[in-house]
Short mmCIF file of C-alpha atoms and ligand atoms in Angstrom, two decimals:
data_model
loop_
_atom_site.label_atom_id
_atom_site.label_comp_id
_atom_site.label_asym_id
_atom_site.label_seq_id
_atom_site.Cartn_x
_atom_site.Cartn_y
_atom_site.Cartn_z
CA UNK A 25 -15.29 -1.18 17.84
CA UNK A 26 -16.31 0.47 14.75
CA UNK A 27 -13.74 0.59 11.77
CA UNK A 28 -14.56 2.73 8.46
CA UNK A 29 -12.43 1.46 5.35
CA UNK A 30 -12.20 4.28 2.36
CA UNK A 31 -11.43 2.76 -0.70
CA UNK A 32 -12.96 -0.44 -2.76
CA UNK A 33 -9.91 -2.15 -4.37
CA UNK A 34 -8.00 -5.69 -3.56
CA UNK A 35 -6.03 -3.55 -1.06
CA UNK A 36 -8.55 -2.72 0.61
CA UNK A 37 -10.25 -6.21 0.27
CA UNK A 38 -6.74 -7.43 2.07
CA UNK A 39 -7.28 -5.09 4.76
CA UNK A 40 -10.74 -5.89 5.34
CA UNK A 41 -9.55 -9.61 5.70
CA UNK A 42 -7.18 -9.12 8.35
CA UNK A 43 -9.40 -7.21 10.46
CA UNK A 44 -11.83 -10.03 10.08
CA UNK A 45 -9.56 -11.60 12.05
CA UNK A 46 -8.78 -9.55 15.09
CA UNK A 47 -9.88 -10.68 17.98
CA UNK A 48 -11.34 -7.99 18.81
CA UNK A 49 -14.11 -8.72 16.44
CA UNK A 50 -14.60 -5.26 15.14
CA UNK A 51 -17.90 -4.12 13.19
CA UNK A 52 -16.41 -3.17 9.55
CA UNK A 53 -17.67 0.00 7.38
CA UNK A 54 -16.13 0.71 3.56
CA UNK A 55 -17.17 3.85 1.12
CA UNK A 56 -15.54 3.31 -2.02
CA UNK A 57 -16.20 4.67 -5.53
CA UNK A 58 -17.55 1.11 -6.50
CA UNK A 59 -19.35 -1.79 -4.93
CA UNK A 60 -16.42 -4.71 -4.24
CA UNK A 61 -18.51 -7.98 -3.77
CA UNK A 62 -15.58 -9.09 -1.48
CA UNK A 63 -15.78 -6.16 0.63
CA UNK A 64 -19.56 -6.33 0.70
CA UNK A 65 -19.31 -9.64 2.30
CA UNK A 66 -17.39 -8.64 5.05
CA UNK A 67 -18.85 -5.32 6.13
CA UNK A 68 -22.17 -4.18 7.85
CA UNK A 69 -22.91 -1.43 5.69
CA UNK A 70 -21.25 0.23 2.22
CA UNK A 71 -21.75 3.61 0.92
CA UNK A 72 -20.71 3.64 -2.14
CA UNK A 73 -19.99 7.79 -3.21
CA UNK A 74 -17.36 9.97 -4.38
CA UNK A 75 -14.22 9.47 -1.85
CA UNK A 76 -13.69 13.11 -2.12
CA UNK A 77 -16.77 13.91 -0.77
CA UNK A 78 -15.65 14.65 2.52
CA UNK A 79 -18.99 16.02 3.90
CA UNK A 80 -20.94 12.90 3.50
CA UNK A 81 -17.65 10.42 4.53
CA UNK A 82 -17.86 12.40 7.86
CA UNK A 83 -21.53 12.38 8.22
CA UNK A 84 -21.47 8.16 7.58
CA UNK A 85 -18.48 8.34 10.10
CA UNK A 86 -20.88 10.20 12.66
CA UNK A 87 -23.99 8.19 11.97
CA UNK A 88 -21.82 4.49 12.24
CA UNK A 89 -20.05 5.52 15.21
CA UNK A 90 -16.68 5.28 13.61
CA UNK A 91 -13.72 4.41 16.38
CA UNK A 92 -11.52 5.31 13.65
CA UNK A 93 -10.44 5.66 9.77
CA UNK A 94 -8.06 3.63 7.65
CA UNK A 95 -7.95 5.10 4.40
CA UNK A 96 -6.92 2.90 1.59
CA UNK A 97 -6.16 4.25 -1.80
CA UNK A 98 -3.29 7.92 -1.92
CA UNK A 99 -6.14 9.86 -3.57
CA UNK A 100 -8.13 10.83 -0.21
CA UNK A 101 -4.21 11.04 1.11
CA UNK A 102 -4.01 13.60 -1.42
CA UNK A 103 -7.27 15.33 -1.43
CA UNK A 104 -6.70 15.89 2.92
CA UNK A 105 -9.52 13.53 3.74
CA UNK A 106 -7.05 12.54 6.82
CA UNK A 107 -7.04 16.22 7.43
CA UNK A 108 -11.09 16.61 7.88
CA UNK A 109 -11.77 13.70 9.78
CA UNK A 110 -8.60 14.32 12.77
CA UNK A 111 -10.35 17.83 12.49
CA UNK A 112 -13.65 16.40 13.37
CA UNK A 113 -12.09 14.04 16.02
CA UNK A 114 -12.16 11.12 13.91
CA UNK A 115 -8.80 8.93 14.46
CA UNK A 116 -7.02 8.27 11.29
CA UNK A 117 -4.80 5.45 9.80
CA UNK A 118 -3.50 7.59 6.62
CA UNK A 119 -1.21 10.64 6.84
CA UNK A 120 -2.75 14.17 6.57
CA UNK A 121 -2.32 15.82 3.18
CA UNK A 122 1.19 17.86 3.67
CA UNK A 123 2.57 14.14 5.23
CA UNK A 124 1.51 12.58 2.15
CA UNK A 125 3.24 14.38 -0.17
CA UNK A 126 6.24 12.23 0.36
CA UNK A 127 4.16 10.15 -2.38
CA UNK A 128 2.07 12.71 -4.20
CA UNK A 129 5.06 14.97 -4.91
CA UNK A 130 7.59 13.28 -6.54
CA UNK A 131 9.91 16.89 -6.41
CA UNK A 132 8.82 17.30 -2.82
CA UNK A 133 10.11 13.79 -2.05
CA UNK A 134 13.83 14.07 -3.75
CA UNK A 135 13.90 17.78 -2.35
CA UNK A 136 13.14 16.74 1.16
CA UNK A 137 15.72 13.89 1.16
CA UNK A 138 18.24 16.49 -0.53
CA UNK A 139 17.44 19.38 2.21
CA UNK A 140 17.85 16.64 5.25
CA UNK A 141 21.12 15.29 3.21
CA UNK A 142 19.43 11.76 3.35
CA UNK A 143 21.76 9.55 1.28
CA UNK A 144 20.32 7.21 -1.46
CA UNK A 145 19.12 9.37 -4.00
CA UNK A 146 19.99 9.48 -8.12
CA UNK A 147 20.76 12.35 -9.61
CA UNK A 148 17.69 14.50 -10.23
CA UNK A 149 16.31 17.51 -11.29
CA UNK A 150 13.09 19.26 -11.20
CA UNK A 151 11.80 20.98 -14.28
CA UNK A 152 9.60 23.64 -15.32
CA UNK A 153 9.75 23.98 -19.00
CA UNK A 154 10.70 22.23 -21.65
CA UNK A 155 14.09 23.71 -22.36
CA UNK A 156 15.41 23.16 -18.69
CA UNK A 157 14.19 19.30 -19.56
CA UNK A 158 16.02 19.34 -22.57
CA UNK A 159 19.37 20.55 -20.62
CA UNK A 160 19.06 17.91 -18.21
CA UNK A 161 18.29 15.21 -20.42
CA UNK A 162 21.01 16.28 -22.84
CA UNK A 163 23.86 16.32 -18.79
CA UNK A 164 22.55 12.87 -17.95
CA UNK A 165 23.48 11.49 -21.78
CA UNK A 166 21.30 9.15 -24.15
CA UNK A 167 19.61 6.15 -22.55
CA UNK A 168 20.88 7.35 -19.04
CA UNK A 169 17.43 8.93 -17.23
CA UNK A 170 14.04 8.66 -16.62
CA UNK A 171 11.41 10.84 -16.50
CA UNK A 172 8.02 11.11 -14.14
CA UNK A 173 5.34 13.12 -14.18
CA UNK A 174 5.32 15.53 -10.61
CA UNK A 175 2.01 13.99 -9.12
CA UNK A 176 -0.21 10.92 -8.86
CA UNK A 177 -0.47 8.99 -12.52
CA UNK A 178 -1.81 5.65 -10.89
CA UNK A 179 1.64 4.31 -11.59
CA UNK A 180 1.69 5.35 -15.40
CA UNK A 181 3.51 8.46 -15.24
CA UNK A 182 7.11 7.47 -15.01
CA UNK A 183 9.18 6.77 -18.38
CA UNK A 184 12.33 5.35 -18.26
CA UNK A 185 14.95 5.36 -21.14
CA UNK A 186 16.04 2.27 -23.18
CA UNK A 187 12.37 0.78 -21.85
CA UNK A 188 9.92 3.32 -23.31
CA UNK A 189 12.23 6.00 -24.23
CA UNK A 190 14.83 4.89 -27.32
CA UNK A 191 16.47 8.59 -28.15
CA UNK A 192 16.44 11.97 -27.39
CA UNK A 193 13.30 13.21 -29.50
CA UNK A 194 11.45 10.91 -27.91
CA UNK A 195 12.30 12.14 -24.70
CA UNK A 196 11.67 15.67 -25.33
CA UNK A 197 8.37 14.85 -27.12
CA UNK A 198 7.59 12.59 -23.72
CA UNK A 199 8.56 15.84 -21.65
CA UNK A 200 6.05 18.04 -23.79
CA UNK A 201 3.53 15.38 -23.59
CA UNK A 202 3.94 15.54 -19.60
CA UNK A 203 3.98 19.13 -19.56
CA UNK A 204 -0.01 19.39 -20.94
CA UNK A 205 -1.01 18.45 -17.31
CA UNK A 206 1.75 18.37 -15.03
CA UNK A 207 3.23 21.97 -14.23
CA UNK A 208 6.49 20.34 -13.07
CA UNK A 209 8.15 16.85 -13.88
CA UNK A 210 11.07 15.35 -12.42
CA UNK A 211 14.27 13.93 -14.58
CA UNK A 212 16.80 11.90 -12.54
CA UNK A 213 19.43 9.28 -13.21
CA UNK A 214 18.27 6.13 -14.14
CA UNK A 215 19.11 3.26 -11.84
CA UNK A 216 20.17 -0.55 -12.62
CA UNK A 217 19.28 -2.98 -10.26
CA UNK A 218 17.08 -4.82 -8.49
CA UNK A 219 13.98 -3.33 -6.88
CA UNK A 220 12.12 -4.28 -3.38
CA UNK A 221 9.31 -2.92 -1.44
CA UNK A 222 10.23 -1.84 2.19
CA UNK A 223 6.43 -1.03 3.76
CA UNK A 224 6.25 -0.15 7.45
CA UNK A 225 3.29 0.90 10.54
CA UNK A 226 4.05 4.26 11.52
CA UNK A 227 2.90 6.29 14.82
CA UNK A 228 5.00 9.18 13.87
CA UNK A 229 8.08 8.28 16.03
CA UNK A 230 8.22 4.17 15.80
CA UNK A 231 8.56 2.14 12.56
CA UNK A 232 7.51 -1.45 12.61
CA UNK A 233 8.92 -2.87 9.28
CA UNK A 234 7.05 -5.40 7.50
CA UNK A 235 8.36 -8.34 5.31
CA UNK A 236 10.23 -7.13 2.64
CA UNK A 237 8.52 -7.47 -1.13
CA UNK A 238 9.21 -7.35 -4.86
CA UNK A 239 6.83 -6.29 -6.92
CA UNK A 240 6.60 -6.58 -10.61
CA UNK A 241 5.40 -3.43 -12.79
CA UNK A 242 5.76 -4.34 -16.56
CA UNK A 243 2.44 -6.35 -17.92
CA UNK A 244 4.36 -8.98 -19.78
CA UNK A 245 6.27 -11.87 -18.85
CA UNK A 246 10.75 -10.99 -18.28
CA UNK A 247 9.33 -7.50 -17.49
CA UNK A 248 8.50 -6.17 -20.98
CA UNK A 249 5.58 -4.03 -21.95
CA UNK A 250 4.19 -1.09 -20.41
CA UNK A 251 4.18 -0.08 -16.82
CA UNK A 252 1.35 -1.19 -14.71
CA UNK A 253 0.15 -0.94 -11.04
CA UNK A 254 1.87 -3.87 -10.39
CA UNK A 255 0.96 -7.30 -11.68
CA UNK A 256 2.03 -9.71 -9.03
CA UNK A 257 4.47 -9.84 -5.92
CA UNK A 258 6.35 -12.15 -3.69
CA UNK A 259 7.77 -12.16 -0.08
CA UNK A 260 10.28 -14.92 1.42
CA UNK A 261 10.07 -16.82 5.07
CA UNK A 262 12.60 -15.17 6.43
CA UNK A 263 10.79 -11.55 5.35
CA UNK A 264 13.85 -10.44 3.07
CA UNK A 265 14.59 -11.50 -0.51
CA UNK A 266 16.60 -14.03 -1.92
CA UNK A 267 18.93 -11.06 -4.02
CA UNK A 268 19.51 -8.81 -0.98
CA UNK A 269 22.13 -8.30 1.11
CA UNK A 270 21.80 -7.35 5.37
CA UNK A 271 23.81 -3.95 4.45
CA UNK A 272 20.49 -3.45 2.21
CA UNK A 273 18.22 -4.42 4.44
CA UNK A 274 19.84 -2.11 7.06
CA UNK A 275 20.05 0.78 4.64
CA UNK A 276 17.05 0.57 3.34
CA UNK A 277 15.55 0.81 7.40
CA UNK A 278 17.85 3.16 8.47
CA UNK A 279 16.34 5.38 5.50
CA UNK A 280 12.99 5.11 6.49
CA UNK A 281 14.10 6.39 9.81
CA UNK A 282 15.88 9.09 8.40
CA UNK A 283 12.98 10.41 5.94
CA UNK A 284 10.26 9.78 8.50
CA UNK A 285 12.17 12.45 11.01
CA UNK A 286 12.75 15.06 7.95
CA UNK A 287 8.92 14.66 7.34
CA UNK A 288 7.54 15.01 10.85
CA UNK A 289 10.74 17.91 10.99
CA UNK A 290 9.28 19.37 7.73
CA UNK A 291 5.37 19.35 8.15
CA UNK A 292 5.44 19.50 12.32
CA UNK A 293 3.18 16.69 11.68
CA UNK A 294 2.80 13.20 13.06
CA UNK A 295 2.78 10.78 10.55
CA UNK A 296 0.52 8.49 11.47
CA UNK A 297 -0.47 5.38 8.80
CA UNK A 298 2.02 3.20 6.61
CA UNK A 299 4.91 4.55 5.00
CA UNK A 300 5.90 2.95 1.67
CA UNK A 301 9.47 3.00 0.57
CA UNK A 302 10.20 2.04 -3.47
CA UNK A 303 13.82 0.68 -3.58
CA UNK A 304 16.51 -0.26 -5.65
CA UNK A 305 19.15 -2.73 -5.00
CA UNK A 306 22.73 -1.26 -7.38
CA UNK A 307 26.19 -1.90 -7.44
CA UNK A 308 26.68 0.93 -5.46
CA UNK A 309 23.74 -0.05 -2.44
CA UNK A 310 20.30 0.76 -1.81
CA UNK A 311 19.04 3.53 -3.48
CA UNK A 312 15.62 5.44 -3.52
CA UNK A 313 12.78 5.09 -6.17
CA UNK A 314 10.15 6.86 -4.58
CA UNK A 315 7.69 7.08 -1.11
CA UNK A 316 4.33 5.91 -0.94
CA UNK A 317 1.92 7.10 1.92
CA UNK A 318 -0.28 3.63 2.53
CA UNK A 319 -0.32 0.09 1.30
CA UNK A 320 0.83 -1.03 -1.58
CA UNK A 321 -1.27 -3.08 -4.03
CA UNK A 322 -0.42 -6.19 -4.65
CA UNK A 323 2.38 -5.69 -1.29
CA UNK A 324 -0.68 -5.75 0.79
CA UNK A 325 -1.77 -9.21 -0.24
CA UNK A 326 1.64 -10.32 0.86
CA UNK A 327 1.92 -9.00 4.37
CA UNK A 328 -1.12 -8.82 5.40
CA UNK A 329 -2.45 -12.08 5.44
CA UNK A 330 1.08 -13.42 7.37
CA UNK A 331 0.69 -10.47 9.92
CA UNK A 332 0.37 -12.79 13.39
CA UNK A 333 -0.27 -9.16 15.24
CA UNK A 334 -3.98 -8.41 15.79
CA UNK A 335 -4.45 -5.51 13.30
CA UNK A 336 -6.80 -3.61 15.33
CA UNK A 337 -4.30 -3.32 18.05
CA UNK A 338 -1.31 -2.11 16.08
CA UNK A 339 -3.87 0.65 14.43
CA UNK A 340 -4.59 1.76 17.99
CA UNK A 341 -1.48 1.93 18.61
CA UNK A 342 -0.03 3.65 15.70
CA UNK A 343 -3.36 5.88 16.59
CA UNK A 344 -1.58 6.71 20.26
CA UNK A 345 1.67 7.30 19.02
CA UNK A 346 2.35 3.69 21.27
CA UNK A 347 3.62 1.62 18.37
CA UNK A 348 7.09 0.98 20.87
CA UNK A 349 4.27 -0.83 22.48
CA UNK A 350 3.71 -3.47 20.40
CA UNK A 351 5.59 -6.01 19.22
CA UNK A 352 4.57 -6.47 15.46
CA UNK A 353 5.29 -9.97 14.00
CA UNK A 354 4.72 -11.93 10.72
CA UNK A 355 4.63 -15.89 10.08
CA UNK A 356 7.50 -16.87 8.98
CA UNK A 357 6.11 -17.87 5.38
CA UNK A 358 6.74 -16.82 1.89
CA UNK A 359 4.22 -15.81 -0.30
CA UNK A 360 3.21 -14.86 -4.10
CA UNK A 361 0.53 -12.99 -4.89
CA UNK A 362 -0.44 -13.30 -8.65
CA UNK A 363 -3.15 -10.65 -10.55
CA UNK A 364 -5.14 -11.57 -13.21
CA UNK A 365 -5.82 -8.44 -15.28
CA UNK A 366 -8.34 -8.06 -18.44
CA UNK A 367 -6.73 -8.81 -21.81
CA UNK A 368 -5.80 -5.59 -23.49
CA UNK A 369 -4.18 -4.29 -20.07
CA UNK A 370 -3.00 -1.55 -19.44
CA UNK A 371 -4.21 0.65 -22.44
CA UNK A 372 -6.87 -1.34 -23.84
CA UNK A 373 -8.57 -2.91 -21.32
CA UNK A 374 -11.52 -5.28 -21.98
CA UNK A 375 -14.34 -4.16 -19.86
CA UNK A 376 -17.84 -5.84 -19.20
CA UNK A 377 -16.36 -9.62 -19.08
CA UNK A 378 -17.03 -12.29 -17.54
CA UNK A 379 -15.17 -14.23 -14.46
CA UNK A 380 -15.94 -16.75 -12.70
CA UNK A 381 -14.26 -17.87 -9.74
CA UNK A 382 -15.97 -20.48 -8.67
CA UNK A 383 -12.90 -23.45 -8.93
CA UNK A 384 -10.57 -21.24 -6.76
CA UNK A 385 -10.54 -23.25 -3.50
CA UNK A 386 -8.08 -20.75 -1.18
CA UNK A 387 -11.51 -18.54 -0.66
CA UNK A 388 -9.58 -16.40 1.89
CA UNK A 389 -6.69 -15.71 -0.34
CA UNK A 390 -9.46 -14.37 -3.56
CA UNK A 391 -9.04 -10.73 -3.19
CA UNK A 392 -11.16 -8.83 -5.51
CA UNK A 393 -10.17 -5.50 -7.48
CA UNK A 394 -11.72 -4.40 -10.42
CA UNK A 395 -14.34 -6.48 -10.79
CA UNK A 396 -18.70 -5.57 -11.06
CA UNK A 397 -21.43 -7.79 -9.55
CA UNK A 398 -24.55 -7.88 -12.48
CA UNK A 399 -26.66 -10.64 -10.68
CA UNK A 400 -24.68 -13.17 -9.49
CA UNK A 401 -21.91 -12.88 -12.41
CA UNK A 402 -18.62 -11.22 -12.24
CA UNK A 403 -17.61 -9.19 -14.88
CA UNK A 404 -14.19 -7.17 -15.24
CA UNK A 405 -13.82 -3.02 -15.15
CA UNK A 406 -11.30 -2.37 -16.72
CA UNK A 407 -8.10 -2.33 -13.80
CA UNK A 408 -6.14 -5.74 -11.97
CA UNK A 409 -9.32 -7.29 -11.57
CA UNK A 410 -8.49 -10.81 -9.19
CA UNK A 411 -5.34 -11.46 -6.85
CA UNK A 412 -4.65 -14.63 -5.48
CA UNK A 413 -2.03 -15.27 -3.26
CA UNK A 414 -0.02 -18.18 -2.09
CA UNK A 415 1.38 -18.75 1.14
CA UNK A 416 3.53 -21.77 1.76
CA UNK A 417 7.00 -22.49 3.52
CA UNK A 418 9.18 -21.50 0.95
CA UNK A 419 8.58 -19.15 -2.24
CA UNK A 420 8.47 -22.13 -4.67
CA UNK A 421 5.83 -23.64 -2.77
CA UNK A 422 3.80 -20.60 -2.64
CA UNK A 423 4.26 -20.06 -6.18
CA UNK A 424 3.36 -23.34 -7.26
CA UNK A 425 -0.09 -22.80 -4.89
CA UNK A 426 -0.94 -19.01 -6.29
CA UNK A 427 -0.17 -20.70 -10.04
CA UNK A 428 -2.73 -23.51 -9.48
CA UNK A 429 -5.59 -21.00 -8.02
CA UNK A 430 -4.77 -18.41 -10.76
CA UNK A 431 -5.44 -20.97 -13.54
CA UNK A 432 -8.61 -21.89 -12.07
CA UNK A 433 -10.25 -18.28 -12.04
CA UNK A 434 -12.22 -18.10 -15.69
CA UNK A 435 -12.20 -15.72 -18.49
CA UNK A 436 -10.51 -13.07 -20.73
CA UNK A 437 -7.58 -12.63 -18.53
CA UNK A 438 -4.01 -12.68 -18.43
CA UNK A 439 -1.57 -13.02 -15.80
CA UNK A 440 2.27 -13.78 -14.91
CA UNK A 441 3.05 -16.66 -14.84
CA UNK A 442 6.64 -15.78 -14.53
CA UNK A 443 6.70 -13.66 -11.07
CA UNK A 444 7.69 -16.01 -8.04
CA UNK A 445 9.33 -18.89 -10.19
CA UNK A 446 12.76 -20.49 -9.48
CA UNK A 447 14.06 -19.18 -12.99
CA UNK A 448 12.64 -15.60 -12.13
CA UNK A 449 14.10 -15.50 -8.64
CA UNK A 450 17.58 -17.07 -9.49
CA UNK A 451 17.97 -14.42 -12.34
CA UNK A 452 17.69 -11.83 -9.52
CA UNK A 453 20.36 -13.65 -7.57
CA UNK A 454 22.82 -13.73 -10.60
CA UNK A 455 21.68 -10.22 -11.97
CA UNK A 456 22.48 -8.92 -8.37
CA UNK A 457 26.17 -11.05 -8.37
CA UNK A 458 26.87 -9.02 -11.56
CA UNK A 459 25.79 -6.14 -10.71
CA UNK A 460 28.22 -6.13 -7.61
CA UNK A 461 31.42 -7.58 -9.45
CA UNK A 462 31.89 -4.80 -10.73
CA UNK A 463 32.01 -1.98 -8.26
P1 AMP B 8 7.52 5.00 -9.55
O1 AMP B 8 6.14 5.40 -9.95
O2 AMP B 8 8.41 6.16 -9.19
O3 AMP B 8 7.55 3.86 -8.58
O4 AMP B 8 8.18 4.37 -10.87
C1 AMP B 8 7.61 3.27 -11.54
C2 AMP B 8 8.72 2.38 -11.99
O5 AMP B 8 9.63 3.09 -12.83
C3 AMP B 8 9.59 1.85 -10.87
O6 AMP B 8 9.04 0.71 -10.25
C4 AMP B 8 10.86 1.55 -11.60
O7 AMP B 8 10.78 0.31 -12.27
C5 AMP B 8 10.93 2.65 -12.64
N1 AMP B 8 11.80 3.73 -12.11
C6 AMP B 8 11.42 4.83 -11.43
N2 AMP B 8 12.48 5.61 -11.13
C7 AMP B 8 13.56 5.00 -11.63
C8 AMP B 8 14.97 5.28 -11.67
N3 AMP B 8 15.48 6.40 -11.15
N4 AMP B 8 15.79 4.39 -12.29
C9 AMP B 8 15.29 3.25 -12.85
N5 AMP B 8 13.99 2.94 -12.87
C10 AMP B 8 13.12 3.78 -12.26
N1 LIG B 9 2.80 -1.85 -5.85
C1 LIG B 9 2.82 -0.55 -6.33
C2 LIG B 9 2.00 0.41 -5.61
O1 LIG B 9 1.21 0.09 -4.76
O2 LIG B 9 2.15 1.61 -5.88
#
């Protein structure tokens, strides 16, 4: 069995764990734009090339014997990299490029929900020019949207008012700013609430849901400061969170359901890979953020490494469109996953520094991201450059574990020390309570 893994991040460090652990002791392959030392470790051989070089990803897929694909990062998704290799016989974990625009279009999403009158979504519009933004901003009122950028931004091109937007002008000159490179952007109703990540295996017909995870996107501690990636996550033991209700768990499923048949109904595709819903908890239920078309990063570090399921067996099976036929299940553990990003993150990254992880003693939950091997150093590039994750009975536990290990990775980086605490989740709890006293 002969697995290829495109992409060269902590995600896909996280994936090339878990299939490390199948039983079905598969032989591992990874082309990614940059050499990850962790990935190195675990694979037989590494190209490491332009992802969107489709010609030479099928010729290493051809000359390894690939059994099949999992692609990693949504750029590939985007750039229909799932597209050549089904069209060269290749199996692929990843949806094909019209599948994936459920992430990479965030008009395409809301429109496709709105068309298929799938509940759950804010107001919205999509915009063309600047005056139509300027209407739209003006209907939804001061401090009342947000706007995003219609295509991939790496998780940087959504602006939401009262965080990064303070008035009007600001807003428009945001809008004109996004216009320069995106031909359409996307204003909608800004949401209060708490968010969670909903990630599920799909064959095309089945869903198997995974444990349910919050991530945290601002770079500073309380959630201030710029949007990020994501800078650290956690899961409970009983795979839901602490500030959600079973109506939202059951919503948030029963959407997934819905949007998966709309998409398959839409692109007369199978959607075969992991499908990624963004939520938001409100005082008036679950409602939608956005789709993502794979794993999320850090999510991945939370579910994977709990997922009791031989991984190679549920990709076959999502493969076959036989995912009914497996019965995917997860420890029942918490975990926190906490990254350690280069000081100056996001906008002015320190590159070139040194890390050293020698102290951290949880080797197998060390995922590496943006981090460069010079000798036998490691030095940051510029993105999250080191998860660790805790895993432990209950999410203080965990927390307490992923603290310890984060503190004893070395150098000039910063991390969270906030995400997975008691205080953190139990202002959750109460901001939740609030929220719904006063529907
Ligand atoms: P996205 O790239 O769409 O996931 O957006 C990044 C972040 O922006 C989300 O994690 C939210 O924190 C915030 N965001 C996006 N859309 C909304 C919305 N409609 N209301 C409130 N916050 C939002
Ligand atoms: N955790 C955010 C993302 O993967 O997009």
């Amino acid at each position: 069995m002969n697995i290829l893994i495109i992409g060269s991040g902590a995600r896909e460090h996280a994936i090339a764990n878990a299939f490390r652990r199948s039983e079905h002791f598969p032989v591992l392959y990874c082309v990614g734009a940059t050499l990850n030392p962790g990935i190195r470790q675990l694979v037989d051989d590494y190209w490491v090339g332009d992802v969107a070089d489709h010609d030479t990803i099928l010729e290493k897929a051809d000359q390894w014997g690939i059994d099949f694909v999992i692609i990693g990062p949504e750029a590939p998704l985007e750039d229909g990299l799932a597209d050549a290799l089904w069209a060269a016989d290749v199996p692929v974990v990843g949806p094909k490029k019209a599948l994936a625009r459920i992430e990479t279009s965030k008009a395409f999403a809301r429109d496709l929900l709105k068309k298929y009158e799938i509940p759950g979504s804010p107001d919205y519009q999509v915009c063309d020019t600047l005056a139509e933004a300027k209407k739209c901003l003006k209907k939804l009122g001061d401090g009342k949207y947000v706007i995003k950028a219609d295509g991939l931004m790496g998780g940087k091109g959504v602006f939401v008012a009262g965080d990064h937007l303070h008035s009007l002008d600001e807003a428009y000159r945001c809008c004109e700013a996004l216009f320069l490179t995106s031909k359409s952007i996307v204003i909608e109703e800004r949401l209060i609430g708490q968010e969670f990540s909903l990630l599920s295996f799909c064959d095309g017909k089945t869903l198997a849901p995974m444990p349910i995870v919050q991530d945290h996107k601002r770079a500073f501690v309380n959630d201030e400061g710029p949007n990020t990636g994501g800078m650290g996550t956690y899961s409970d033991a009983n795979h839901r969170l602490p500030f959600l209700t079973e109506k939202d768990v059951v919503d948030a499923e029963a959407m997934n359901v819905s949007v998966l048949k709309a998409l398959t109904e839409e692109c007369k595709e199978r959607y075969v890979g992991i499908l990624y819903g963004s939520f938001i908890a409100t005082a008036k239920g679950v409602q939608l953020i956005e789709y993502n078309a794979r794993f999320g990063d850090p999510e991945v570090m939370n579910v994977l490494p709990i997922l009791e399921t031989d991984l190679v067996e549920i990709c076959e099976a999502m493969i076959a469109g036989q995912l009914n036929k497996v019965s995917v299940q997860f420890a029942r553990r918490a975990t926190v996953c906490k990254y350690l990003v280069p000081n100056g993150y996001p906008d002015a990254s320190e590159k070139n520094t040194l890390i050293d992880v020698s102290a951290v003693e949880e080797r197998e939950q060390l995922y590496l991201g943006g981090v460069e091997e010079k000798g036998d150093q490691l030095y940051t590039t510029g993105s999250r450059a080191i998860a660790v994750v805790g895993v432990a009975g209950t999410i203080s536990d965990a927390e307490a574990i992923a603290e310890m290990e984060v503190n004893r990775v070395k150098g000039q980086l910063f991390h969270r020390p906030d995400i997975g605490t008691d205080a953190l989740i139990e202002e959750r709890i109460e901001h939740m309570q609030t929220l719904r006293c006063y529907v």
